[in-house]
Coordinates of C-alpha atoms in Angstrom, one line a residue:
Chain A
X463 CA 10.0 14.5 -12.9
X464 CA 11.1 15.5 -16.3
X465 CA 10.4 18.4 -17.6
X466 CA 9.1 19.5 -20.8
X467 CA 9.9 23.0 -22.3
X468 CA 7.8 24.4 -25.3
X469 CA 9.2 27.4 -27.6
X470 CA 7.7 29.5 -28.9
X471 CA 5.4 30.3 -26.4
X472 CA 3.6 32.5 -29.2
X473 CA 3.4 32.4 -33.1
X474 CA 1.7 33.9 -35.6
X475 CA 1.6 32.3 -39.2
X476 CA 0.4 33.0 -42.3
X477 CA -2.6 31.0 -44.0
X478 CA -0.5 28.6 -46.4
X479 CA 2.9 29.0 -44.7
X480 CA 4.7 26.6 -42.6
X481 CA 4.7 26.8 -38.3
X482 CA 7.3 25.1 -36.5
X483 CA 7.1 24.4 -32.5
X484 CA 9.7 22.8 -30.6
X485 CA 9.6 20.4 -27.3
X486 CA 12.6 19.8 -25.0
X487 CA 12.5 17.2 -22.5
X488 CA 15.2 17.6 -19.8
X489 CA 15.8 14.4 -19.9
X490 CA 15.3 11.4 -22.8
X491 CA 12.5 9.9 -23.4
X492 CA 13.5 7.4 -26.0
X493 CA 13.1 3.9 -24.4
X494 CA 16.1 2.0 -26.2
X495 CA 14.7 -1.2 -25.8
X496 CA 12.1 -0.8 -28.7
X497 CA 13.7 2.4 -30.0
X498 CA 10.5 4.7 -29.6
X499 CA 10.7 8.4 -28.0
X500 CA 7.3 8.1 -25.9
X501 CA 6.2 12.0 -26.9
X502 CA 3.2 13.2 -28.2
X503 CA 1.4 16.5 -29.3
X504 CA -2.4 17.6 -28.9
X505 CA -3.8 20.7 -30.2
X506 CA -6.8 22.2 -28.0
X507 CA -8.5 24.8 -29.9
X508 CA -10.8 26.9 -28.0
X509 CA -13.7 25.3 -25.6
X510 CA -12.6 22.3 -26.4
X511 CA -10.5 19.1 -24.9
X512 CA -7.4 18.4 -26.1
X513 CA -6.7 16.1 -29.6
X514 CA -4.3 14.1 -30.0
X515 CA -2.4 14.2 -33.1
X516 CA 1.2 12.4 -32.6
X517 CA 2.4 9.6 -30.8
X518 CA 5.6 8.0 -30.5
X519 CA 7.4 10.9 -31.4
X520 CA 5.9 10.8 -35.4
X521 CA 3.1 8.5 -35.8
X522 CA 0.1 10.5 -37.0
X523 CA -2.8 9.8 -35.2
X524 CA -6.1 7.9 -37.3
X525 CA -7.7 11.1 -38.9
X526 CA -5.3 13.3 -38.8
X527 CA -4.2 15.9 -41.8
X528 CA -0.9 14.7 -43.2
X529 CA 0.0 18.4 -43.0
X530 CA 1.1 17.7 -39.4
X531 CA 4.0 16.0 -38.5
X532 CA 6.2 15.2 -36.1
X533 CA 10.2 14.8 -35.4
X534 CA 13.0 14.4 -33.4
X535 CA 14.6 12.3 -31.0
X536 CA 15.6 11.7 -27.2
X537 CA 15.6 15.3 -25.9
X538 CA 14.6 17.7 -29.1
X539 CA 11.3 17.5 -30.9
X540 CA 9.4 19.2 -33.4
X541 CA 5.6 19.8 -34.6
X542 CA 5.4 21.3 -38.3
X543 CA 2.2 22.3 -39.8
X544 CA 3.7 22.5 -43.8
X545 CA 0.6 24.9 -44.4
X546 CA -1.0 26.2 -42.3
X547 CA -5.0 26.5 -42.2
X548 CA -7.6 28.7 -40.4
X549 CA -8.6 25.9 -38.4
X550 CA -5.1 25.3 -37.1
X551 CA -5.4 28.0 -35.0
X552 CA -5.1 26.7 -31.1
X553 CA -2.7 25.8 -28.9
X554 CA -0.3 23.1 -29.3
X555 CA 1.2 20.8 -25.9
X556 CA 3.9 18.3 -26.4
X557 CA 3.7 15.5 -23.4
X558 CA 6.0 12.7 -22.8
X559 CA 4.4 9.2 -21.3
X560 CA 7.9 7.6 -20.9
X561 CA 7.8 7.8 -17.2
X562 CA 5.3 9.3 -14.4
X563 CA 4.1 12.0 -13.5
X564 CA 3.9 12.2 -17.8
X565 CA 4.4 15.7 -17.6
X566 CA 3.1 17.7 -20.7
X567 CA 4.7 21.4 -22.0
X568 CA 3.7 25.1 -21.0
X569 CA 1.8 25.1 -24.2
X570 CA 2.0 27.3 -27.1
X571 CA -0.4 29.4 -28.9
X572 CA -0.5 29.9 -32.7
X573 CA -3.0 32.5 -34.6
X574 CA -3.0 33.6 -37.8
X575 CA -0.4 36.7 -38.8
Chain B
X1411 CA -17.2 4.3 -30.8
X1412 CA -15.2 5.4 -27.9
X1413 CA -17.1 7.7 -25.8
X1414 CA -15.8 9.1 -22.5
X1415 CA -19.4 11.2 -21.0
X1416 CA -18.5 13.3 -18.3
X1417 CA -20.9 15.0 -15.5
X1418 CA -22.0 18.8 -15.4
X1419 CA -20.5 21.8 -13.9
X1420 CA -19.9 22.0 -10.4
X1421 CA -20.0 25.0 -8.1
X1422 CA -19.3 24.4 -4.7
X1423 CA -18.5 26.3 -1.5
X1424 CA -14.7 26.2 -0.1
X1425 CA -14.4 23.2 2.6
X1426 CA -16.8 21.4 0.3
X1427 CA -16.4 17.9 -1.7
X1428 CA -17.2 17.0 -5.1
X1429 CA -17.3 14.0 -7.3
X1430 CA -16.9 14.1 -10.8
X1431 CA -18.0 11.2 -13.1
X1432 CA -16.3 10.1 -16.5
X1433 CA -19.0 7.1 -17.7
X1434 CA -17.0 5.0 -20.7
X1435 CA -18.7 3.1 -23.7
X1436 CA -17.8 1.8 -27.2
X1437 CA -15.0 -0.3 -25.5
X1438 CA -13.9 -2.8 -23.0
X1439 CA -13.8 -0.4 -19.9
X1440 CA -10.8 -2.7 -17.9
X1441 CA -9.2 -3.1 -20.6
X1442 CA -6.9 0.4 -20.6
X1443 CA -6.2 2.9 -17.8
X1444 CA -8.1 6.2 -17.2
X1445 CA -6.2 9.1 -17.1
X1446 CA -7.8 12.4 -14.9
X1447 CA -5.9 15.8 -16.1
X1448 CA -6.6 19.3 -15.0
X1449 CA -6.6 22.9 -16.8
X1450 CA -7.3 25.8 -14.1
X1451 CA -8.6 28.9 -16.3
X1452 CA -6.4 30.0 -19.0
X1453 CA -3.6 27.7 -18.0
X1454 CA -2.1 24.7 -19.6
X1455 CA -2.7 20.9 -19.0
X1456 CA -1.7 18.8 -15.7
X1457 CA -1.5 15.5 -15.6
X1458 CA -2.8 14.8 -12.1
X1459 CA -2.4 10.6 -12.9
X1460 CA -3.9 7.6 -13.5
X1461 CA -6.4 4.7 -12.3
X1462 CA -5.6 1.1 -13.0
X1463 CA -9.1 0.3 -14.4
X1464 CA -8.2 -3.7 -13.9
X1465 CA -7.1 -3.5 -10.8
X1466 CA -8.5 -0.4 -9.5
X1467 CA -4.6 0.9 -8.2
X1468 CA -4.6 4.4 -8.6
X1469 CA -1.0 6.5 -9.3
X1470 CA -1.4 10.2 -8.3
X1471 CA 1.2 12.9 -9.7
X1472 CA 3.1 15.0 -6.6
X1473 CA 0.6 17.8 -5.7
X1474 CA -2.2 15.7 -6.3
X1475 CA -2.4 13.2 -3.2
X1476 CA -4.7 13.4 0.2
X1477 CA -7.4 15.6 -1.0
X1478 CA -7.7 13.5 -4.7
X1479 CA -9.2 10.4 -4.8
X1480 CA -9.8 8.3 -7.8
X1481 CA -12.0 5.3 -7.8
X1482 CA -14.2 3.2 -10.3
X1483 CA -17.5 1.7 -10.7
X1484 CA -16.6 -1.3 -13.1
X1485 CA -20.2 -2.6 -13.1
X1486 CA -21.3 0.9 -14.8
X1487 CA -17.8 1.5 -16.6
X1488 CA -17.1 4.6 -15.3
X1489 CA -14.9 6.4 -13.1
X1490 CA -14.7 9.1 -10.3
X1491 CA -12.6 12.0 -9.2
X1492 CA -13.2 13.2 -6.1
X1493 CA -11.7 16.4 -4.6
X1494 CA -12.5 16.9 -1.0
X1495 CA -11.8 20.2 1.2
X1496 CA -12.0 22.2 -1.9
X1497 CA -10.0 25.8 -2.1
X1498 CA -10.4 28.4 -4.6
X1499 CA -7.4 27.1 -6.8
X1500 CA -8.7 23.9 -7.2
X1501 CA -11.3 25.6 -9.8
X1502 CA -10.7 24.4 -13.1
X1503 CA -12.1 22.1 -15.5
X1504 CA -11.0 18.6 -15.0
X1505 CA -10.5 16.3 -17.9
X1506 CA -10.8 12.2 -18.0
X1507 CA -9.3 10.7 -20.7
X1508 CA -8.1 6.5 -21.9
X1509 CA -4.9 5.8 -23.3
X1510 CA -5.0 5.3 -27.0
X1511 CA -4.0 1.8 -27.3
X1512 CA -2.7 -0.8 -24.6
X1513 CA 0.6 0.0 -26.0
X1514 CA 0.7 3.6 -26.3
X1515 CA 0.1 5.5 -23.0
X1516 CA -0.3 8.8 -24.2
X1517 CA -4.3 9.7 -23.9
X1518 CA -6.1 9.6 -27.1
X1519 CA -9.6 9.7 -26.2
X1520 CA -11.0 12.6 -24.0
X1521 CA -14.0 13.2 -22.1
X1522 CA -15.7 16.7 -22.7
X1523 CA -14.4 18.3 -19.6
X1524 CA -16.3 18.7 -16.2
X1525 CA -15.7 22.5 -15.0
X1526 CA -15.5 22.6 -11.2
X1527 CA -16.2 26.3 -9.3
X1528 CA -14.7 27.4 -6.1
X1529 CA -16.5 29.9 -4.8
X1530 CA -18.0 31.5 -1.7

């Protein structure tokens, strides 16, 4: 199974300033026949299901603030909120779909400083 | 619109079964695979596996076969988790959600969650 390892597990930002998270996979998940890194991130605020808000590694999902972005490739990956709002609070998963069991991260939490 | 309904809370004795319902609309329901993922209380997401809504194969993650069973009612475009001989740890709530595109695996539409009690 491959495993996917989230840091922080905590963070606290402050309103307007940028919060970074980061995803390892223990093992690639970019398929090299099309190029793509099959990871995604959803954000699951409180009582809520997850969202999702990134595919394929960078690909904004349909309705989603361009104030969230995604990067990296093969193993290393990255979520960046460039401002963060009040309504960002919640926690954050990364998930890879490259191969079963698509395992997702421990999760981390991000609040307001 | 997409629209994944789930059914209510559950609380059930240990031994007991349950069957939790995820009814689909807004889309062709065998047309994209159902995904069934768990979050026990205050814990992060498992992805417990998949259903085959075409052919009805199902693919359970490790720690998830025997007591799990996922099935479909194509006629009514929904499908079923069923947890039999349920312990305490199986409380949690338990999420069904479709793959975003045919293309992309990763689950982009989720139902609102069914929480499921284990409790004497």
């Amino acid at each position: 199974d491959i495993v996917m390892t989230q840091s922080p597990d905590s963070l606290a930002v402050s309103l307007g300033e940028r919060a970074t998270i980061n995803c390892k996979s223990s093992q690639s998940v970019l398929y090299s026949s099309n190029n793509k890194n099959y990871l995604a991130w959803y954000q699951q605020r409180p009582g809520q299901p997850p969202k999702l808000l990134i595919y394929w590694a960078s690909t904004r999902e349909s309705g989603v603030p361009d104030r969230f972005s995604g990067s990296g490739s093969g193993t290393d990956f990255t979520l960046t909120i460039s401002s963060l709002q009040a309504e960002d609070v919640a926690v954050y998963y990364c998930q890879q779909y490259y191969s079963t069991p698509y395992t997702f991260g421990q999760g981390t939490k991000l609040d307001i400083k | 619109q997409v629209q994944l309904v789930q059914s209510g809370s559950e609380l059930k004795r240990p031994g007991a079964s349950v069957k939790v319902s995820c009814r689909a609309s807004g889309y062709t329901f065998t047309s994209y695979t159902m995904n069934w993922v768990r979050q026990a209380p205050g814990q992060g997401l498992e992805w417990m596996g998949w259903i085959n809504t075409n052919t009805g194969n199902p693919t359970y993650a490790q720690g998830f076969t025997g007591r799990f069973v996922f099935s479909l009612d194509t006629s009514v475009s929904t499908a079923y988790l069923q947890i039999s001989s349920l312990k305490a740890e199986d409380t949690a709530m338990y999420y069904c959600a479709r793959d975003l595109y045919l293309a992309v695996a990763a689950p982009g539409y989720w139902g609102q969650g069914t929480l499921v009690t284990v409790s004497s």
